[in-house]
């Protein structure tokens, strides 16, 4: 035999699949297949989580535990420059801005981190004001943003150096969780090489050793080679787009494999952002986020995520996994306060129906190390290996991936028309590692796809330490070793038939729900047994086979979805990575029944399994007799505890006699009594009221305000008209939330009107008064990505008798800044001209303009805990009326539902307090809900214990419900709620109906949530 061709093929294969690293550490490496961490091949499977959208550090571990419970092993995290670097020379990692609690929690739970502190967050990502760039930069830097302009580099360097200082000591090389660092995001400019290189050099000079990554927008190829190239390039995909109002409208799946092989075949296929939900915008035509959850729901996950597998993707993160809240001035103009995003975990922190599907996929991926290294051998479009094929290629698409070392085969099937809802049946000819062609299924009639469904048919699949399954049309939930037994847990839809063939030795179960057929009778080896479940079959868990070396389980899909596979860490290990699957531990148990299993542990030489988790006690969703608990764990386990409560266990029923005790055990978690789940929330009453717009009065003293007299600006969007003065709020340090303007002029008596061009971003508003008399409100607009209007140009007519000839007259403008734009058309888009872009009296000139926004501007704001984006410029905010402890005893009593006195246009503060007494051990999700119908002409700013957690735009919507978490809310104490109401029309009654509502109740959760809600202090206030 001539060995030379095979030798050259081997050499070429080695070169193509060469393992590489960043040249700074060998603990994070990769080849063309996948990532390797500490020499272990890993499928990096994660989700996006922004800590700044959950400003309660004690709750971050709650999100991480729910991420890991879904079988994921990583999170991707943006940092927000605007929050961390509020002014030049100031870097603030205090309180909830600190990254160390996140790093510590991730290491404790066993979740890797890809950190993404890139200088900008582009259009379809984090939807934050200025895309994450600090507001002060947008007005103080003359150079083009995100370029190598020297003044821009001077601005970002301290921030990047500070981020690097936080990363150091938390990289994998130091026992930490941080494994990848993204340099910038969706930059998309080939001219940005120098800028990227500068960022990379700054990190390396600061001592960062982990690989650098980059996220390209779709199928593009920036920064793969040349100056500014990163170590690991990735692409984001949002194939379902963003029409949450029509969630049943599907887009077709896309096969990204050919693109990747063309541009980046030497690296593993990395998707830093795969659509995990959808953004949602202002307006009456906009859907609630529930529509986004449906748009990207379990069916979407089932089909589109498995299509990523078919494209041979081996690193993926879902954007967003937990969205959270864009509180204060975080959002840019398109989006509202909620950033629920339709993610797998809702804004309130509840698991959505998407979580079980992700978990089924996640535990399978965690269980299937052979899948981490696969070649794409072929598909039904271009051809499958000899003898393989599908019975109906016009209806069914097949992609075949194979591990080159073991021969394990992964046949990913879906409808050819991925939007189809038809029930399609087919057979499949598969090739085994030995070259045999199997026409499967062998016993049942067909493989079934029920509409929008995808499956992985397996061949030569290893499970546990020594076992291998010949084939399976059933899906694998878990495979691995438990107590020296090779365990395989399969599942399938009870309305479909499923089968699998494997070698067994021992006793089969006597259950009549399946049929066992000797392999010899169907042309297979005598050692193979074919297990078939014919539709329809009864739901539940079935122990198909158990011996002292093997355990085979099968369940219908809903039953399988109730199981979790928590990792078991050594109780004596000092390895900082002991909680990480395959790196620090390979021990796990299976636990079925509860709403959530957070963790499990077995003390050294103990027979007790300690389980932490949650039960859903909402309404009638919990079982009054208790929650059935099923455990598959080491044989030494004789009892368990659930959150410290003892649980008796017994062997599960439904299995035949066996030589060794079963490791499938059952127990019952007792139901709580009514007193334990009694959660009462008060009616919000006893409101106190005070006017918050004295600035409209002609006699208001604005001498302490900033004189708006700039004639030059770094904002590259010119004034439309005026007299040369530039009236952009950011130029004066007032970029956030409400900004007030007062224009003075000495009237001749001839003035009849003023023209104002006002820029506030999508869905903004601005009300105008002359000498205390309301003129009109100028409305921006947006409605579900249409009717977008972020600036207006209106004429405001002066009513007769209002003008004061020969005296100083004052035009007062109350404007809402909806956040600075993200990078959409130009790199300088975040330098948004928020403020007044044109001012002109029909006769005469303005003598002076003064401006006031958030007290203290960029650097002098007094509330350093809540931070730069929490407040705006309303009189009451500047006084601190929204803070706990402000004395309102001399205010008048007035129901919030009565609106402003005399149905006037203006702004006022309503404040009340209420007590909560939530039983310890309950995690109760609450919201402040505006109950009245959409369409009233007011805006409301909701403050809870001082935090601005909601902006209600009642004339546009869609948001009416504002979740608030424990840690902001005091579950065992007094809480303060303040609502700043801006009525935008005169003589039009408004009636805000605000209630505190309970959305969900869970037992368990996380405990010891610290609060950091500073009370009112006169220091720094007006």
mmCIF file of C-alpha atoms in Angstrom, residues 2 6 41 49 82 100 105 304 308 324 354 374 422 499 533 589 619 628 657 681 720 850 878 912 947:
data_model
loop_
_atom_site.group_PDB
_atom_site.id
_atom_site.type_symbol
_atom_site.label_atom_id
_atom_site.label_comp_id
_atom_site.label_asym_id
_atom_site.label_seq_id
_atom_site.Cartn_x
_atom_site.Cartn_y
_atom_site.Cartn_z
ATOM 1 C CA UNK A 2 1.267 3.479 -0.851
ATOM 2 C CA UNK A 6 -2.269 9.173 3.727
ATOM 3 C CA UNK A 41 -12.192 20.370 24.921
ATOM 4 C CA UNK A 49 -26.431 38.918 31.241
ATOM 5 C CA UNK A 82 -21.222 55.490 30.878
ATOM 6 C CA UNK A 100 -15.773 41.353 41.705
ATOM 7 C CA UNK A 105 -20.371 34.243 42.085
ATOM 8 C CA UNK A 304 -32.737 27.446 15.006
ATOM 9 C CA UNK A 308 -26.274 26.193 14.584
ATOM 10 C CA UNK A 324 -33.401 42.910 33.125
ATOM 11 C CA UNK A 354 -38.049 28.708 26.934
ATOM 12 C CA UNK A 374 -16.889 17.033 14.595
ATOM 13 C CA UNK A 422 -46.937 20.034 8.899
ATOM 14 C CA UNK A 499 -36.422 3.628 19.149
ATOM 15 C CA UNK A 533 -41.741 3.103 22.092
ATOM 16 C CA UNK A 589 -26.908 13.536 39.858
ATOM 17 C CA UNK A 619 -51.749 30.453 42.605
ATOM 18 C CA UNK A 628 -42.762 14.497 43.715
ATOM 19 C CA UNK A 657 -35.849 -7.539 39.957
ATOM 20 C CA UNK A 681 -49.297 43.601 49.547
ATOM 21 C CA UNK A 720 -31.058 74.709 12.443
ATOM 22 C CA UNK A 850 -30.223 79.142 30.985
ATOM 23 C CA UNK A 878 -32.996 68.199 42.447
ATOM 24 C CA UNK A 912 -46.241 57.542 49.797
ATOM 25 C CA UNK A 947 -34.324 54.252 42.228
#
